[in-house]
Amino acid sequence: MNSRPEARTLGTGGTGEGNGVTGDAGGDASSGGTPAAGLTRASEPVVKEAHPARRFRLRRDPTVPPWLFVVPALAVYALVVLYPSASGVVYAFTDWSGVGGFSFVGLDNFRTLLDDDRALESVSNTLLLTLAVVIVQNAIGLLLALGVNANIRSRSLLRVIFFAPAVVSPVMVAFLWKYVYNPDNGAGLNAILGAVGLGGLRQDWLGNPSLALWSVAAMVVWQYAGYSMVVFLAGLQGVPPELHEAATIDGAGIWQRFRYVTWPLLAPALTINLMLSTIGGLKLFDQVYAATNGGPGTASETLSTVLYKQAFVFGKFGYSTAVALVLAFFVAAVSLVQLRYLRAREVTA
């Protein structure tokens, strides 16, 4: 008889099973509990705690490991990149013709490469082409970046125009420039030279062995100078203007500000551009094959065109993979040495 009475459900006068919200009326109604107090306590939601065993099971439920999310991408990468690369390393030591079986020949393919005059000439052409592309492309890219970084009204339009060739297919660029290099006196570059009174400079740009390689280099520079411009432009916009203002107050001219303020802070952008242009030049294939096919003769032959022809023209897949392996190691070695040197000279603002 002295036990506490059950709390009543709000609005129903029931026993609490009507809407699941109950409250303590502050004691027995006869003991002085007020309705307001009962309403306040009854309006509080009931929070049910999970059973201790249930909480334990929730904590012990295994979660999906994060590395499982990259498994599909790794599987595709292994199938498309890693497996063919490993197979190529194996085929470099065989006489595989592309179909059927093969036998291991040891280092014979690499000895053949050293005795192949065509391949050795392609190494020289590749180095000359890369050197020309790296120097001219980055020099023009830097000048363009300095120009479009100035406070001129058309700078946004100029950025788009200069960068546009970089997004065009290299094969399309090669066919475009084949028309520009048309040997006919009334077409392309020769027509322009004749129109401005420089007809004596007209040439067979792609048919002349002494000009073919440099004509391809000009084509590559035209396409990717805008890409280098964008990288340099990002570096220029990262130079604090306060440094230029301080240098101007100290009496530094335009050249002094560029040499002692801008140029050192452009080192990271220069590293990126030199790395990209060097790697691209060493493995250049599309423009060369589409424009000259390595000709005339072997005047514009590169290592990439040599390994392509050895594989798909002469059917020497084992020898071509040996050339590809040498090219890959050469590009990696040059890139690592270049990266280490360039990173050592980088400074920050």
Tab-separated table of C-alpha atoms in Angstrom, residues 12-233:
chain	number	residue	atom	x	y	z
A	12	THR	CA	-4.740	9.772	-22.418
A	13	GLY	CA	-5.068	9.082	-18.713
A	14	GLY	CA	-3.787	5.571	-19.386
A	15	THR	CA	-0.999	3.567	-17.940
A	16	GLY	CA	1.816	4.648	-20.322
A	17	GLU	CA	1.172	2.152	-23.077
A	18	GLY	CA	-0.738	4.667	-25.210
A	19	ASN	CA	2.188	6.602	-26.756
A	20	GLY	CA	5.251	5.264	-24.957
A	21	VAL	CA	6.025	8.460	-23.035
A	22	THR	CA	5.699	8.229	-19.298
A	23	GLY	CA	6.524	10.420	-16.395
A	24	ASP	CA	6.684	10.472	-12.613
A	25	ALA	CA	4.070	12.829	-11.217
A	26	GLY	CA	6.438	13.783	-8.437
A	27	GLY	CA	4.979	11.223	-5.955
A	28	ASP	CA	1.463	10.273	-4.997
A	29	ALA	CA	-1.191	12.744	-6.097
A	30	SER	CA	-2.388	12.803	-2.535
A	31	SER	CA	1.066	13.800	-1.331
A	32	GLY	CA	0.990	17.185	-3.004
A	33	GLY	CA	2.428	16.501	-6.495
A	34	THR	CA	1.344	19.169	-8.999
A	35	PRO	CA	0.155	18.542	-12.577
A	36	ALA	CA	2.814	20.934	-13.920
A	37	ALA	CA	5.571	18.870	-12.414
A	38	GLY	CA	4.072	15.731	-13.841
A	39	LEU	CA	3.876	17.269	-17.334
A	40	THR	CA	7.507	18.329	-17.232
A	41	ARG	CA	8.773	14.913	-16.304
A	42	ALA	CA	6.424	13.143	-18.683
A	43	SER	CA	7.624	15.177	-21.689
A	44	GLU	CA	11.182	13.863	-21.398
A	45	PRO	CA	11.890	11.132	-23.993
A	46	VAL	CA	12.792	7.692	-22.785
A	47	VAL	CA	16.311	6.632	-23.856
A	48	LYS	CA	16.754	2.927	-23.957
A	49	GLU	CA	20.298	1.751	-23.428
A	50	ALA	CA	21.551	-1.182	-25.438
A	51	HIS	CA	22.095	-4.368	-23.606
A	52	PRO	CA	25.753	-4.750	-22.508
A	53	ALA	CA	26.140	-7.898	-24.598
A	54	ARG	CA	24.743	-6.040	-27.633
A	55	ARG	CA	27.213	-3.162	-27.160
A	56	PHE	CA	30.042	-5.675	-26.988
A	57	ARG	CA	28.954	-7.329	-30.239
A	58	LEU	CA	28.753	-3.947	-31.995
A	59	ARG	CA	32.280	-3.099	-30.944
A	60	ARG	CA	33.579	-6.436	-32.138
A	61	ASP	CA	31.874	-6.346	-35.551
A	62	PRO	CA	34.607	-6.248	-38.184
A	63	THR	CA	34.793	-3.199	-40.479
A	64	VAL	CA	35.897	-3.192	-44.141
A	65	PRO	CA	39.667	-2.581	-44.351
A	66	PRO	CA	40.460	0.633	-46.296
A	67	TRP	CA	42.834	-1.150	-48.654
A	68	LEU	CA	39.961	-3.200	-50.042
A	69	PHE	CA	38.691	-0.110	-51.840
A	70	VAL	CA	41.836	0.080	-54.010
A	71	VAL	CA	41.885	-3.598	-54.924
A	72	PRO	CA	39.833	-3.158	-58.145
A	73	ALA	CA	42.070	-0.341	-59.378
A	74	LEU	CA	45.207	-2.295	-58.453
A	75	ALA	CA	43.897	-5.342	-60.287
A	76	VAL	CA	43.309	-3.334	-63.473
A	77	TYR	CA	46.710	-1.642	-63.130
A	78	ALA	CA	48.432	-4.984	-62.669
A	79	LEU	CA	46.658	-6.444	-65.704
A	80	VAL	CA	47.257	-3.482	-67.997
A	81	VAL	CA	50.675	-2.215	-66.833
A	82	LEU	CA	52.568	-4.527	-64.489
A	83	TYR	CA	51.998	-7.820	-66.296
A	84	PRO	CA	52.902	-6.482	-69.781
A	85	SER	CA	55.970	-4.745	-68.354
A	86	ALA	CA	57.181	-7.901	-66.639
A	87	SER	CA	56.517	-9.903	-69.805
A	88	GLY	CA	58.510	-7.376	-71.812
A	89	VAL	CA	61.502	-7.823	-69.545
A	90	VAL	CA	61.330	-11.568	-70.149
A	91	TYR	CA	60.869	-11.223	-73.936
A	92	ALA	CA	63.924	-8.946	-74.146
A	93	PHE	CA	66.054	-12.048	-73.618
A	94	THR	CA	64.258	-14.170	-76.232
A	95	ASP	CA	63.898	-14.417	-79.994
A	96	TRP	CA	60.110	-14.087	-79.885
A	97	SER	CA	58.561	-13.056	-83.212
A	98	GLY	CA	55.226	-11.968	-81.792
A	99	VAL	CA	53.420	-15.277	-82.321
A	100	GLY	CA	54.151	-18.852	-81.350
A	101	GLY	CA	56.895	-20.014	-79.085
A	102	PHE	CA	60.268	-18.549	-78.320
A	103	SER	CA	63.654	-19.511	-76.996
A	104	PHE	CA	65.987	-17.643	-74.693
A	105	VAL	CA	68.996	-16.039	-76.380
A	106	GLY	CA	70.587	-14.377	-73.370
A	107	LEU	CA	72.137	-10.992	-74.135
A	108	ASP	CA	72.159	-11.417	-77.920
A	109	ASN	CA	69.481	-8.767	-78.446
A	110	PHE	CA	71.506	-6.209	-76.513
A	111	ARG	CA	74.649	-7.086	-78.475
A	112	THR	CA	72.689	-6.611	-81.671
A	113	LEU	CA	71.577	-3.224	-80.439
A	114	LEU	CA	75.163	-2.120	-79.881
A	115	ASP	CA	76.104	-3.282	-83.389
A	116	ASP	CA	73.044	-1.766	-85.083
A	117	ASP	CA	74.074	1.461	-86.829
A	118	ARG	CA	70.443	2.446	-87.315
A	119	ALA	CA	69.745	2.126	-83.601
A	120	LEU	CA	72.891	4.026	-82.627
A	121	GLU	CA	72.000	6.843	-84.996
A	122	SER	CA	68.526	6.933	-83.469
A	123	VAL	CA	70.111	7.431	-80.033
A	124	SER	CA	71.953	10.491	-81.344
A	125	ASN	CA	68.796	11.839	-82.964
A	126	THR	CA	66.821	11.264	-79.786
A	127	LEU	CA	69.319	13.187	-77.666
A	128	LEU	CA	69.515	16.100	-80.118
A	129	LEU	CA	65.747	16.267	-80.423
A	130	THR	CA	65.313	16.168	-76.649
A	131	LEU	CA	67.917	18.879	-76.096
A	132	ALA	CA	66.294	21.189	-78.640
A	133	VAL	CA	62.801	20.620	-77.269
A	134	VAL	CA	63.814	21.109	-73.628
A	135	ILE	CA	65.686	24.356	-74.211
A	136	VAL	CA	63.412	26.060	-76.738
A	137	GLN	CA	60.104	24.877	-75.296
A	138	ASN	CA	60.889	26.057	-71.775
A	139	ALA	CA	62.401	29.339	-72.949
A	140	ILE	CA	59.302	30.167	-74.998
A	141	GLY	CA	57.030	28.928	-72.216
A	142	LEU	CA	58.722	31.235	-69.709
A	143	LEU	CA	58.441	34.244	-72.025
A	144	LEU	CA	54.767	33.525	-72.640
A	145	ALA	CA	54.152	33.156	-68.906
A	146	LEU	CA	55.810	36.496	-68.182
A	147	GLY	CA	53.701	38.102	-70.894
A	148	VAL	CA	50.289	36.756	-69.847
A	149	ASN	CA	51.090	37.381	-66.179
A	150	ALA	CA	51.218	41.105	-66.877
A	151	ASN	CA	48.201	43.271	-66.124
A	152	ILE	CA	46.739	43.345	-69.645
A	153	ARG	CA	43.067	43.071	-70.553
A	154	SER	CA	43.451	40.161	-72.981
A	155	ARG	CA	45.582	37.970	-70.735
A	156	SER	CA	42.823	35.383	-70.158
A	157	LEU	CA	42.181	35.015	-73.892
A	158	LEU	CA	45.898	34.760	-74.617
A	159	ARG	CA	46.293	32.002	-72.032
A	160	VAL	CA	43.598	29.970	-73.745
A	161	ILE	CA	45.073	30.537	-77.198
A	162	PHE	CA	48.609	29.587	-76.176
A	163	PHE	CA	47.503	26.519	-74.221
A	164	ALA	CA	45.064	25.203	-76.847
A	165	PRO	CA	47.617	23.217	-78.936
A	166	ALA	CA	48.592	21.154	-75.871
A	167	VAL	CA	45.166	19.490	-75.785
A	168	VAL	CA	45.184	18.550	-79.475
A	169	SER	CA	46.141	15.011	-80.470
A	170	PRO	CA	49.840	14.755	-81.416
A	171	VAL	CA	48.893	12.912	-84.611
A	172	MET	CA	46.553	15.742	-85.616
A	173	VAL	CA	49.315	18.250	-84.936
A	174	ALA	CA	51.687	16.230	-87.106
A	175	PHE	CA	49.277	16.204	-90.053
A	176	LEU	CA	48.643	19.923	-89.613
A	177	TRP	CA	52.333	20.659	-89.728
A	178	LYS	CA	52.829	18.391	-92.718
A	179	TYR	CA	50.719	20.910	-94.604
A	180	VAL	CA	52.679	23.800	-93.083
A	181	TYR	CA	55.882	22.103	-94.252
A	182	ASN	CA	54.478	21.408	-97.730
A	183	PRO	CA	57.406	21.580	-100.181
A	184	ASP	CA	55.217	23.308	-102.797
A	185	ASN	CA	56.175	26.942	-103.173
A	186	GLY	CA	52.532	27.982	-103.121
A	187	ALA	CA	51.503	26.263	-99.888
A	188	GLY	CA	52.189	26.477	-96.211
A	189	LEU	CA	55.335	28.018	-94.861
A	190	ASN	CA	56.956	28.327	-98.254
A	191	ALA	CA	54.041	30.440	-99.500
A	192	ILE	CA	54.364	32.752	-96.478
A	193	LEU	CA	58.096	33.149	-97.046
A	194	GLY	CA	57.486	33.980	-100.699
A	195	ALA	CA	54.778	36.503	-99.796
A	196	VAL	CA	57.096	38.455	-97.472
A	197	GLY	CA	59.992	38.484	-99.919
A	198	LEU	CA	61.969	35.639	-98.358
A	199	GLY	CA	61.489	33.154	-101.174
A	200	GLY	CA	65.166	32.217	-101.017
A	201	LEU	CA	64.537	30.516	-97.664
A	202	ARG	CA	61.929	28.088	-99.002
A	203	GLN	CA	62.859	24.478	-98.293
A	204	ASP	CA	61.630	20.907	-98.416
A	205	TRP	CA	61.356	21.006	-94.645
A	206	LEU	CA	60.568	17.341	-94.025
A	207	GLY	CA	62.361	15.951	-97.072
A	208	ASN	CA	65.748	17.528	-96.387
A	209	PRO	CA	67.838	15.209	-94.157
A	210	SER	CA	69.555	18.170	-92.514
A	211	LEU	CA	66.242	19.887	-91.633
A	212	ALA	CA	63.813	17.056	-90.908
A	213	LEU	CA	64.779	16.531	-87.267
A	214	TRP	CA	64.663	20.254	-86.439
A	215	SER	CA	61.343	20.613	-88.242
A	216	VAL	CA	59.902	17.941	-85.976
A	217	ALA	CA	61.403	19.716	-82.962
A	218	ALA	CA	59.689	22.970	-83.977
A	219	MET	CA	56.408	21.080	-84.261
A	220	VAL	CA	56.751	19.681	-80.738
A	221	VAL	CA	57.747	23.057	-79.298
A	222	TRP	CA	54.713	24.706	-80.908
A	223	GLN	CA	52.396	22.148	-79.340
A	224	TYR	CA	53.764	22.068	-75.792
A	225	ALA	CA	55.139	25.571	-75.202
A	226	GLY	CA	51.707	26.548	-73.886
A	227	TYR	CA	51.812	23.689	-71.408
A	228	SER	CA	55.137	24.931	-70.055
A	229	MET	CA	53.626	28.426	-69.943
A	230	VAL	CA	50.852	27.237	-67.614
A	231	VAL	CA	53.331	25.651	-65.200
A	232	PHE	CA	55.528	28.752	-65.156
A	233	LEU	CA	52.453	30.931	-64.739
